[in-house]
Every structure is written in structure tokens, then in C-alpha cells.
């Protein structure tokens, strides 16, 4: 915002008089500072402020400070010099500012003779950064102790140096530091005229402009208390230390659960479990490559095991009663009684408080287990059709309904509020990232909607090339969001500024499945056959991998605590083993980052 002061007061004189009219312009670039804190509800919003005042130097005859007059009286034939000054004072609480000046014309033009030729006094020919004393019938400006001008000036001192007045904004002073006290700038204007100059009043308008530096946007920092953020930070360290690690084939073994619909879980002590549709939950010994017996869930059409709390895995079976708790220290199973659950696969979300929300599509009744207080079970009423839910960093669950403009937020205290800032399509994939925003990946779309979990503001990112009918996001430890999809390009969103660039595919295959290696390789699997690709996030290049192709399912890689990789999803239940050139030691939380590639699907062990 520019605030303009315009009090143009002219004074008459029968002598040669020069009137400089000043317009002070203050620009406010208002930027709200938002601070985010994980453990407190206190937020300070502070707008930047900027003030500028213009006053005539002491002893000048112009009391309103909107103009100064250089009265040359009756000039001598050899030239008469006059100068006067104004003080510009700038103060701000912003992180710095820039002060500029310019004149409407570099000539002082006669104000009463309007018939050509109109008399004028040109500015000195000496342009910045050069300076010189003024010759007859020229004028100029100076800023005491700035722009290379002399440290001290005096009124009517013909020995002072001046320069040509610019007609475009010229920076007088710039700083990126908030001043501790108002800064003052003394502007001097001088003229040297002789008796050949036509008598009368000459004028131009000088503009001062102060522009505050914008308050930088908050640098989002994940709360260290959130296991997802710890995993992200660890993943970045692992990437930086292991970019040279290579992988080689090391045999196979058979595990009948590892086919289409399987999911991996890593416990806090590094144990590895898998579960899938109709095949229950198993523990796999990745040191000896042995697939263990089914622990629970055999024969269920769908068996959902999910979030860890301490050394416990929680599981449900659709269309069956009870919530199962698997103790990973001995693989014993206990069941908490519930009515028969809906016959649909739920989404399970564990809150920092220990509340485990079990949300069912196309239902109004959902279940909440208090895992921190005796595993008591209660219900909440929330009518939902198809939806996708995301837990943010403030202990809230954002429940996005399909094909709707009204969504729900389950607050940290259990209350339910509405969010209406975004209208969803029938299919979308919400991804929470380390900048505290949710990126809505929509198949077959040329745009990504971005929702801030801090204030609910929604923005849009345009994609150069539309996504394919399948699109899976991968949040990588280099601060970028890669969107693997069945379209022609892989778009990449830089989370620091939401800029977008694209990576070319080798072939436009049916790319759906993503896995991540600690050496910076994002493997891209092909559904129902096709060659497996490696997308190197360090160089943004794509190459073919020397892998057998699967015929029926989506290729998937599982990274394990010792750095070994299981390659699965073969119709023969064969697990291919790939070993790193260097033994790695990766924490369980970080492994869940690698496996899922996005926070919205994390299974936490905190």
C-alpha cells in the first residue's frame, strides 16, 4: 500500500525562485507473521509497520514541510548559488526497508510562462555515481553521507558537490535489518543561476518512497515430538550418507501372504510383520528370510492391521466383531469386544493422545479406542460416504469427503468441526507434507490443491502436463513431492516454494507402485507386468532396472532395518532379496517413511 502526502504550496517571487515540491510515499507490504508451536495454543500475529516523515531543515522558511524554496534574489552575472535541505525520517518494525527518490522532471520548469519556449533550468550533467559543484544555470541534489556524497553539507555552500536528479526510482539506502531508532536522511538541493536566466518561479516534484522488506514467511519445521517428522529428518541424513550404496540380487524365498493387497509393519524393536487380504498377519524373520505362521486373521475377506502403540499392533476384520491387539513381544492376541463391524475396509488413525480412530466408509457410526487408558471403546457419529482422512501435526484429523464441498475436522479434544474451503472430486489422494500443508493429488487433473493446516487457506498449483488416471505421491527426504502416475510425465513439486518441474518417462507405462531406497532411488513399479524403473531423486533421471517382471500384481519393494530389500507381489508368492553393498542400520520410524513415502499413510511406533 502506498500512502501519498501531497501538500503542494507554491510561493511567488519577482526574483528567480525555485520551488521543489515533495511527495512522500510510504509503502506497506503487509505480511502476517505466523508462528507454529506443537505444545501450546499461543500464536502471535504481528503486521509490519512503516512510517516516514519529511521536515525542512532548521531555519527554512516553509513551515508546512511540503516544499522548500531556493530564493536566488537578483542573481549576479557570474552566478549566484543557493541550497536548502529536507530531512526524511524512516522507521519500521519490519526486517529492513528501502528508501528511493526521483523527480517528475530533471528540469526545473518555469511555472507562469507557458508559451514556448518555456524557460527551464536543467539538472547538472554530472550523473551518479559522479558528483561535482554546480555550474551556472544548473541545479542538482545530494544526500548527506549517502550515495558517496560528502559526509557533511552546509546551506548555501557553493563548494558542496551535487549530482543530476534521477527521474526513475533510485535507491538511496537499503537495509535488511530492523532499525533500533528512526533513520534520518538529509537531502540537499542546490541551484546556480546567473543574470541570463529568466526571472520567475521554477518548479519540479520530488518523490521519496520507503518500502518495507516483507516479513519472511514462516519456515515450517515439523514438531520433533511427532514421529513422522523425526523419520523425515532421519531419512534426509541417510540419503546424504548413502547415495553411493548399490544393491545386488541375493536369492529368493516363498511367503504366501506377500501378494496383492499386502501391507508391511515395522515394530519399535525392528520386527517385521505383513498382512493382506484373506491371509492374516505374519511375522517375517528378515535375517534368516523365513516367513512365519499366520498369527491372526486367517480366512477373512479383508484383514486390516494397523497402527503401533508401544509394542502393540491393532487389527480389525470387516463384518466381524472385536478389535484385536497383537503383543509383538510374544505375538499373543487379545480381543476387545465390539458389535459386528461394518463390512468395509476402515481407515485407522492413531492420535498422539493414544486415541485410535477407526473410520468406516459409507457409515455413520465409527469407533474410538483409548489405547492409553485400558483400551476402552466408544463410538462417534459422523455420516461419511467415501472419504480419505489425514492426521495433521496439531492432533487433528482432516476427513475429506469425496465429491463434496463440506468436510469434517476431528479436533484434538474430540469435537467435530466443518471445513468448506475445498470442493473435492470423486477420487483424490491427500498427502500431508513437512511444510504443514495437505497436497490434494487428483488423477487426470492438471492442478494440485494445497490446504494449509495452520489457517485452512487453499491455493492451487498448476501442472504443465495432466496426471494419468492413477496417481501416487511420494514425499522424499530432499524436500520434494514426486507424483508417480500413469500419465506422460512425473511432476515434481518443490515444497519450499511450490514450484513445479517435470521428469520425462522412458516409456508411458502403467506406473502406479512406488518404493524408496536409502541411496536416493525411487523405484516405480508397473501394475500387471512391464519393466521396473528407477527414478533417481538426486539427479532426476529415470532408468530401467534389471528386474524380473511380475505378471499379475503391483511390484513393491520393502526396505528393512539392515538395509536389505524384499521385492514382492509375484503371483508365485516368491520374494526376491536384494542386499546393499554396505550394511545399514535404519530406525523403524524412518523405515515407515521409506515404505509409504507420505505422512498421510504413516504407521507410527511412538
XYZ file of C-alpha atoms in Angstrom:
606
model
C 0.000 0.000 0.000
C 1.360 3.410 -0.927
C 0.450 6.397 1.247
C 0.977 9.706 -0.506
C 1.478 13.098 1.118
C 0.720 15.939 -1.272
C 0.658 19.488 0.122
C 1.878 21.486 -2.845
C 2.310 25.047 -1.681
C 3.916 27.455 -4.155
C 5.356 30.840 -3.301
C 5.530 33.833 -5.629
C 8.623 35.972 -6.181
C 9.704 38.684 -8.566
C 13.178 37.260 -8.316
C 14.455 33.930 -9.602
C 12.953 31.426 -7.190
C 12.993 27.629 -7.380
C 10.322 25.690 -5.543
C 10.779 21.974 -5.012
C 7.523 20.217 -4.161
C 7.874 16.947 -2.266
C 5.589 13.974 -2.185
C 6.460 11.431 0.485
C 5.298 7.927 -0.349
C 5.225 5.139 2.195
C 4.669 1.606 1.017
C 3.425 -1.046 3.422
C 3.992 -4.630 2.334
C 1.822 -6.197 4.981
C 2.813 -9.748 5.770
C 1.389 -11.637 8.700
C 3.905 -13.488 10.799
C 2.506 -16.819 11.961
C 4.348 -18.883 14.480
C 3.615 -22.582 14.845
C 4.089 -24.406 18.100
C 3.347 -28.022 18.794
C 2.895 -27.765 22.542
C 0.995 -24.514 23.011
C -2.061 -22.720 21.699
C -0.387 -19.305 21.775
C 0.026 -17.750 18.324
C 1.207 -14.186 17.682
C 0.152 -12.403 14.508
C 2.137 -9.201 14.007
C 1.846 -6.932 10.985
C 4.793 -4.926 9.766
C 4.541 -1.147 10.165
C 6.424 1.605 8.354
C 6.467 5.363 8.946
C 8.154 8.191 7.075
C 8.182 11.913 7.815
C 9.591 14.845 5.844
C 10.664 18.005 7.635
C 12.523 21.068 6.428
C 15.942 21.632 7.879
C 16.082 24.116 10.764
C 15.812 27.754 9.721
C 13.980 27.155 6.445
C 11.013 29.483 5.841
C 8.499 26.772 4.776
C 6.541 25.710 7.886
C 4.375 23.009 6.259
C 7.346 20.871 5.141
C 5.671 20.156 1.805
C 8.036 22.378 -0.160
C 11.267 24.267 0.110
C 12.263 27.414 -1.741
C 15.661 28.333 -3.108
C 15.494 32.115 -3.418
C 18.311 33.427 -5.601
C 17.139 37.036 -5.391
C 18.692 39.132 -8.178
C 21.456 36.841 -9.479
C 24.847 38.230 -10.411
C 26.283 37.976 -13.878
C 28.856 35.463 -12.630
C 26.241 33.274 -10.883
C 24.511 33.039 -7.557
C 24.410 29.736 -5.595
C 21.653 28.737 -3.218
C 20.898 25.435 -1.420
C 18.495 24.166 1.216
C 17.623 20.790 2.694
C 14.906 18.481 3.963
C 15.222 15.634 6.442
C 13.472 12.346 5.667
C 12.975 10.097 8.678
C 12.111 6.403 8.285
C 11.138 3.916 10.984
C 9.789 0.345 10.747
C 9.433 -2.885 12.700
C 9.908 -4.878 9.510
C 13.211 -6.635 8.771
C 14.591 -3.639 6.895
C 13.423 -1.248 4.198
C 14.465 0.550 1.011
C 14.357 4.335 0.542
C 14.253 5.699 -3.005
C 13.897 9.115 -4.605
C 13.088 10.556 -8.013
C 11.869 13.787 -9.651
C 8.978 14.219 -12.032
C 11.430 16.025 -14.333
C 15.158 16.605 -14.223
C 14.445 20.175 -15.362
C 13.158 22.994 -13.207
C 10.397 24.418 -15.396
C 9.027 27.995 -15.316
C 5.574 27.926 -13.697
C 3.999 31.045 -15.240
C 5.424 31.288 -18.744
C 3.558 28.595 -20.645
C 4.062 29.786 -24.226
C 7.039 28.102 -25.901
C 9.836 28.402 -25.489
C 9.193 27.848 -21.766
C 12.243 28.780 -19.706
C 13.796 25.976 -17.669
C 16.887 25.208 -15.616
C 18.425 21.809 -16.452
C 19.871 19.498 -13.880
C 23.623 19.172 -13.814
C 25.078 16.832 -16.417
C 27.005 15.022 -13.690
C 25.125 11.752 -13.122
C 25.550 9.353 -10.241
C 27.860 7.941 -9.091
C 29.845 11.048 -10.125
C 29.412 14.389 -8.323
C 30.597 17.942 -8.946
C 29.986 21.553 -7.967
C 27.220 23.279 -9.893
C 27.966 25.466 -12.914
C 25.815 28.447 -13.888
C 22.153 27.781 -14.677
C 22.130 24.204 -13.370
C 20.685 22.518 -10.330
C 21.253 19.204 -8.546
C 20.709 17.146 -5.424
C 22.783 15.463 -2.727
C 22.131 13.152 0.228
C 24.451 13.875 3.070
C 26.728 10.880 3.800
C 24.893 8.593 1.346
C 25.377 7.589 -2.297
C 29.001 8.652 -1.985
C 28.189 12.300 -1.211
C 30.155 14.306 1.304
C 29.781 13.457 4.980
C 28.612 16.967 5.872
C 26.807 19.668 3.886
C 26.023 23.288 4.717
C 23.272 25.526 3.394
C 24.401 27.852 0.570
C 27.887 26.314 0.399
C 28.884 26.570 -3.273
C 31.762 24.162 -2.617
C 29.426 21.213 -1.973
C 29.117 18.553 -4.671
C 25.831 17.657 -6.341
C 24.545 15.217 -8.959
C 21.834 15.086 -11.590
C 18.394 14.410 -10.126
C 17.123 10.994 -11.340
C 13.665 10.664 -12.853
C 13.311 6.978 -12.009
C 13.302 5.489 -8.522
C 16.893 5.471 -7.322
C 17.860 3.667 -4.149
C 19.273 5.985 -1.529
C 19.536 3.393 1.221
C 18.591 -0.270 1.696
C 18.882 -2.483 4.731
C 17.677 -5.911 5.789
C 17.957 -5.062 9.477
C 15.176 -3.519 11.564
C 16.342 -0.102 12.769
C 16.700 0.336 16.519
C 15.839 4.034 16.155
C 14.431 6.104 13.258
C 16.939 6.634 10.440
C 17.407 10.208 9.189
C 18.483 11.322 5.723
C 19.358 14.926 4.850
C 18.529 15.738 1.221
C 20.175 18.909 -0.144
C 19.028 20.707 -3.283
C 21.209 23.359 -4.873
C 20.986 25.777 -7.826
C 23.465 28.129 -9.510
C 21.860 30.830 -11.709
C 23.174 33.972 -13.385
C 21.520 37.104 -14.765
C 20.788 35.488 -18.147
C 18.135 33.233 -16.607
C 14.539 34.489 -17.000
C 13.052 35.797 -13.759
C 10.169 33.926 -12.150
C 9.341 30.698 -10.378
C 10.722 27.305 -11.445
C 9.466 24.004 -10.102
C 9.635 20.212 -10.132
C 8.228 17.497 -7.862
C 10.467 15.166 -5.888
C 9.125 11.882 -4.538
C 10.531 9.940 -1.593
C 9.425 6.305 -1.327
C 10.053 3.991 1.606
C 9.242 0.298 1.111
C 9.487 -2.133 3.986
C 11.044 -5.530 3.492
C 8.356 -8.214 3.543
C 8.269 -10.303 6.667
C 9.594 -13.681 5.519
C 7.034 -16.475 5.555
C 7.344 -18.868 8.457
C 9.802 -21.662 7.821
C 7.775 -24.720 8.637
C 9.518 -27.052 10.999
C 7.983 -30.356 11.952
C 7.462 -30.801 15.689
C 10.234 -33.047 16.966
C 7.663 -34.782 19.145
C 5.978 -36.160 16.030
C 7.476 -39.486 14.928
C 6.738 -38.695 11.295
C 8.961 -35.635 11.400
C 11.756 -37.499 13.131
C 11.537 -40.060 10.330
C 11.749 -37.338 7.709
C 14.840 -35.824 9.317
C 16.486 -39.236 9.684
C 15.686 -40.061 6.076
C 17.499 -36.948 4.900
C 20.593 -37.929 6.886
C 20.501 -41.459 5.494
C 20.156 -40.146 1.957
C 23.148 -37.828 2.357
C 25.311 -40.634 3.754
C 24.361 -43.491 1.434
C 23.998 -42.104 -2.075
C 26.805 -44.420 -3.296
C 25.236 -47.628 -1.945
C 24.380 -50.199 -4.633
C 22.093 -53.245 -4.498
C 22.563 -56.759 -5.867
C 20.336 -59.832 -6.091
C 20.713 -62.410 -3.301
C 18.212 -65.208 -3.910
C 14.521 -65.730 -3.154
C 12.140 -67.315 -0.669
C 8.396 -68.018 -0.602
C 5.802 -66.310 1.609
C 2.151 -66.858 0.740
C 0.906 -63.597 2.301
C 3.110 -61.402 0.137
C 0.817 -60.956 -2.846
C -1.632 -58.339 -3.996
C -3.095 -56.413 -1.061
C -0.263 -56.925 1.417
C 0.926 -54.252 3.822
C 4.154 -54.094 5.868
C 4.609 -53.084 9.506
C 7.838 -52.453 11.411
C 7.726 -52.535 15.217
C 9.773 -50.259 17.517
C 12.231 -53.104 18.176
C 12.700 -53.774 14.462
C 10.389 -56.764 13.945
C 8.763 -57.081 10.535
C 5.119 -58.043 10.029
C 2.995 -58.361 6.907
C -0.749 -58.651 6.432
C -3.055 -58.838 3.448
C -6.468 -59.662 2.086
C -7.651 -63.042 3.348
C -4.199 -64.131 4.534
C -3.945 -62.692 8.027
C -0.938 -61.369 9.890
C 2.524 -62.972 9.811
C 5.938 -62.144 11.188
C 8.861 -62.486 8.775
C 12.403 -63.067 10.014
C 14.394 -60.943 7.591
C 17.739 -62.082 8.964
C 17.099 -65.714 8.006
C 14.444 -64.980 5.327
C 11.742 -67.133 6.936
C 8.033 -66.407 6.570
C 6.327 -67.240 9.882
C 2.941 -68.763 10.529
C -0.283 -66.785 10.497
C -0.859 -65.112 13.877
C -4.460 -63.994 13.348
C -6.897 -63.089 10.603
C -6.929 -66.299 8.553
C -9.777 -66.576 6.089
C -11.043 -63.027 6.455
C -12.021 -61.425 3.189
C -10.050 -58.399 4.367
C -7.856 -58.191 7.412
C -6.683 -54.743 8.487
C -3.779 -54.463 10.922
C -2.507 -51.006 11.630
C -1.012 -48.514 13.985
C 1.501 -49.395 16.676
C 1.384 -48.029 20.205
C 4.432 -49.210 22.112
C 4.738 -52.907 21.175
C 1.096 -53.397 20.191
C -0.479 -53.863 16.755
C -4.213 -53.201 16.424
C -6.283 -55.044 13.837
C -9.901 -55.397 12.771
C -11.719 -57.726 10.431
C -14.614 -56.189 8.474
C -18.004 -57.847 9.119
C -16.685 -59.355 12.335
C -16.861 -58.293 15.977
C -13.957 -57.114 18.082
C -10.678 -55.203 17.863
C -7.622 -57.447 18.070
C -4.443 -56.451 19.908
C -1.260 -58.285 18.990
C 1.554 -58.098 21.555
C 4.717 -58.119 19.442
C 6.903 -59.292 22.320
C 5.354 -62.785 22.061
C 2.760 -62.478 19.263
C -0.119 -63.199 21.664
C -3.562 -61.966 20.622
C -6.310 -60.438 22.761
C -9.651 -59.060 21.639
C -11.630 -56.049 22.816
C -15.354 -56.597 22.420
C -17.351 -54.542 19.897
C -20.536 -55.075 17.933
C -20.139 -56.553 14.469
C -18.118 -54.065 12.457
C -19.212 -52.794 9.018
C -18.280 -54.932 6.040
C -15.912 -52.354 4.555
C -12.226 -51.701 4.987
C -11.733 -48.871 7.540
C -9.069 -46.209 7.882
C -7.280 -46.374 11.244
C -5.618 -43.263 12.663
C -3.674 -43.150 15.916
C -3.552 -39.809 17.745
C -0.688 -38.604 19.980
C -3.055 -38.933 22.955
C -3.377 -42.677 22.309
C -6.868 -42.471 20.826
C -7.212 -44.854 17.880
C -9.911 -43.737 15.447
C -11.411 -46.457 13.227
C -13.411 -44.761 10.470
C -15.620 -46.739 8.081
C -16.691 -45.540 4.610
C -20.431 -45.381 3.911
C -21.269 -45.431 7.606
C -22.377 -43.018 10.299
C -21.024 -44.870 13.345
C -17.289 -45.121 13.932
C -15.156 -46.463 16.774
C -12.583 -44.883 19.059
C -10.260 -46.976 21.234
C -8.359 -45.317 24.076
C -5.122 -47.308 23.914
C -3.586 -45.250 26.729
C -6.402 -45.939 29.220
C -7.393 -49.583 29.326
C -8.372 -49.897 25.647
C -11.898 -48.664 26.311
C -14.004 -48.368 23.170
C -16.556 -45.670 22.362
C -18.376 -44.543 19.233
C -18.725 -41.264 17.383
C -21.440 -40.255 14.951
C -20.137 -38.889 11.675
C -22.037 -39.597 8.439
C -19.456 -40.489 5.799
C -19.649 -41.855 2.288
C -16.310 -42.309 0.539
C -13.567 -40.315 2.241
C -9.861 -40.050 2.944
C -8.527 -38.865 6.298
C -5.224 -37.247 7.267
C -3.798 -36.531 10.728
C -2.039 -33.173 10.888
C 0.757 -32.041 13.232
C -1.654 -30.371 15.667
C -3.519 -33.501 16.686
C -6.471 -33.084 14.323
C -7.919 -35.459 11.738
C -8.979 -33.893 8.456
C -11.716 -36.049 6.943
C -12.162 -35.207 3.272
C -15.371 -36.448 1.705
C -15.465 -37.466 -1.933
C -17.488 -35.268 -4.305
C -18.246 -32.751 -1.579
C -17.582 -29.161 -0.590
C -18.150 -29.817 3.109
C -15.565 -31.811 5.023
C -15.007 -32.563 8.696
C -12.183 -31.966 11.168
C -11.987 -34.109 14.289
C -10.337 -31.733 16.733
C -7.783 -32.846 19.307
C -10.459 -32.675 22.020
C -12.782 -34.964 20.037
C -15.187 -32.265 18.866
C -16.100 -32.170 15.189
C -15.984 -29.013 13.073
C -16.564 -28.318 9.380
C -14.170 -27.260 6.630
C -15.649 -25.824 3.435
C -12.626 -24.322 1.676
C -12.239 -27.024 -0.981
C -14.623 -28.945 -3.227
C -13.387 -32.480 -3.770
C -13.712 -34.674 -6.872
C -14.762 -38.329 -6.714
C -11.167 -39.526 -6.466
C -8.202 -37.844 -4.773
C -5.165 -38.610 -2.635
C -4.441 -36.191 0.252
C -0.772 -36.009 1.260
C 0.462 -34.219 4.382
C 3.980 -32.862 3.915
C 6.709 -31.410 6.108
C 5.603 -27.826 5.400
C 2.352 -28.392 7.288
C 0.218 -28.461 4.145
C -2.005 -31.096 2.583
C -1.481 -31.600 -1.147
C -4.511 -32.978 -2.961
C -3.355 -35.257 -5.771
C -6.236 -35.737 -8.210
C -5.977 -38.314 -11.038
C -6.421 -36.977 -14.590
C -6.070 -33.416 -13.309
C -3.765 -30.535 -14.298
C -3.833 -28.955 -10.852
C -2.947 -29.739 -7.253
C -4.919 -28.056 -4.478
C -2.899 -27.159 -1.390
C -4.583 -26.768 2.019
C -2.734 -25.154 4.899
C -3.437 -26.982 8.165
C -2.424 -23.822 10.029
C -5.154 -21.480 8.762
C -7.191 -23.501 6.223
C -6.118 -21.297 3.290
C -6.408 -23.118 -0.048
C -4.150 -22.422 -3.028
C -3.691 -24.100 -6.397
C -0.603 -25.366 -8.204
C -0.866 -25.766 -11.973
C 0.800 -28.809 -13.524
C 2.313 -28.450 -17.013
C 1.058 -31.922 -18.001
C -2.123 -33.572 -16.740
C -1.770 -36.588 -14.467
C -2.854 -40.022 -15.601
C -5.863 -41.927 -14.315
C -3.694 -43.358 -11.498
C -1.526 -41.042 -9.394
C 0.505 -41.797 -6.262
C 2.550 -39.127 -4.431
C 5.942 -39.811 -2.853
C 7.278 -37.356 -0.266
C 11.057 -37.591 -0.446
C 13.762 -36.505 2.035
C 15.077 -33.893 -0.411
C 12.038 -31.709 0.317
C 10.162 -32.572 -2.861
C 6.899 -34.307 -3.678
C 7.155 -36.695 -6.636
C 3.895 -37.709 -8.280
C 4.163 -41.139 -9.875
C 1.277 -41.577 -12.276
C 0.100 -43.270 -15.445
C 0.365 -40.044 -17.449
C 3.145 -38.840 -19.730
C 5.353 -37.099 -17.121
C 6.422 -37.290 -13.498
C 5.668 -33.851 -11.966
C 7.802 -32.771 -9.008
C 6.688 -30.115 -6.500
C 9.370 -28.276 -4.540
C 7.859 -27.823 -1.088
C 9.857 -24.691 -0.293
C 8.019 -22.556 -2.854
C 5.504 -24.909 -4.560
C 7.305 -24.554 -7.887
C 6.872 -27.437 -10.335
C 9.053 -29.161 -12.882
C 8.671 -32.413 -14.799
C 10.750 -35.537 -15.349
C 10.443 -37.393 -18.625
C 9.471 -41.044 -18.621
C 11.319 -43.638 -20.661
C 8.006 -45.194 -21.702
C 4.490 -44.248 -20.714
C 3.794 -47.497 -18.870
C 1.137 -48.220 -16.279
C 3.181 -46.672 -13.466
C 1.427 -46.961 -10.135
C 3.606 -48.530 -7.466
C 6.366 -46.704 -5.599
C 9.087 -47.752 -3.172
C 12.149 -45.966 -1.863
C 15.788 -46.927 -1.346
C 18.178 -45.157 1.047
C 20.541 -44.308 -1.830
C 18.049 -41.904 -3.371
C 16.382 -44.302 -5.803
C 12.616 -44.228 -6.077
C 11.550 -47.464 -7.738
C 8.476 -47.257 -9.916
C 6.557 -50.497 -10.312
C 4.223 -51.392 -13.141
C 0.839 -52.887 -12.487
C 0.292 -56.211 -14.295
C 3.652 -56.537 -15.990
C 6.163 -54.195 -17.538
C 9.704 -53.141 -16.705
C 10.545 -51.651 -13.317
C 12.002 -48.143 -13.396
C 14.407 -46.364 -11.060
C 13.811 -42.653 -10.551
C 16.946 -41.119 -9.065
C 15.860 -38.149 -6.910
C 19.445 -36.897 -6.721
C 19.728 -36.427 -10.484
C 16.029 -36.541 -11.519
C 16.785 -39.197 -14.116
C 14.895 -42.386 -14.939
C 16.441 -45.715 -15.900
C 15.356 -49.326 -16.390
C 16.147 -51.791 -13.608
C 17.385 -55.315 -14.233
C 14.432 -56.982 -12.562
C 12.158 -59.871 -13.462
C 8.696 -58.542 -14.267
C 5.584 -59.690 -12.434
C 2.522 -60.759 -14.345
C -0.443 -60.063 -12.109
C 0.176 -57.535 -9.376
C 1.824 -54.294 -8.457
C 5.562 -54.568 -7.931
C 6.638 -53.469 -4.467
C 9.872 -53.171 -2.513
C 10.172 -53.340 1.266
C 13.191 -51.771 2.958
C 14.255 -53.465 6.187
C 16.299 -52.264 9.212
C 19.542 -53.830 7.966
C 19.164 -52.169 4.568
C 18.045 -55.374 2.836
C 15.173 -55.063 0.360
C 12.369 -57.557 -0.257
C 10.855 -57.332 -3.717
C 7.343 -58.803 -3.696
C 3.989 -59.053 -5.500
C 4.696 -62.076 -7.658
C 1.845 -64.480 -8.400
C 4.007 -67.398 -7.223
C 4.461 -65.765 -3.783
C 8.178 -65.517 -4.463
C 10.092 -62.844 -2.547
C 13.249 -61.593 -4.261
C 16.059 -60.493 -1.954
C 18.355 -57.552 -2.721
C 21.246 -56.667 -0.433
C 23.133 -53.366 -0.117
C 26.844 -53.018 -0.743
C 27.132 -51.642 2.808
C 25.210 -52.913 5.826
C 22.822 -50.205 7.020
C 21.158 -49.563 10.359
C 17.839 -47.802 9.843
C 15.391 -46.902 12.600
C 11.842 -48.335 12.480
C 10.196 -44.899 12.261
C 12.370 -43.993 9.297
C 11.513 -47.272 7.621
C 7.840 -46.388 7.700
C 8.771 -43.170 5.893
C 10.544 -45.155 3.195
C 7.785 -47.696 2.829
C 4.926 -45.274 2.491
C 6.639 -42.198 1.145
C 3.991 -39.927 2.614
C 2.856 -38.881 6.050
C -0.815 -39.494 5.458
C -0.200 -43.254 5.482
C 2.393 -43.464 8.229
C 2.140 -46.207 10.803
C 3.824 -44.829 13.869
C 5.736 -46.545 16.636
C 5.812 -43.577 19.017
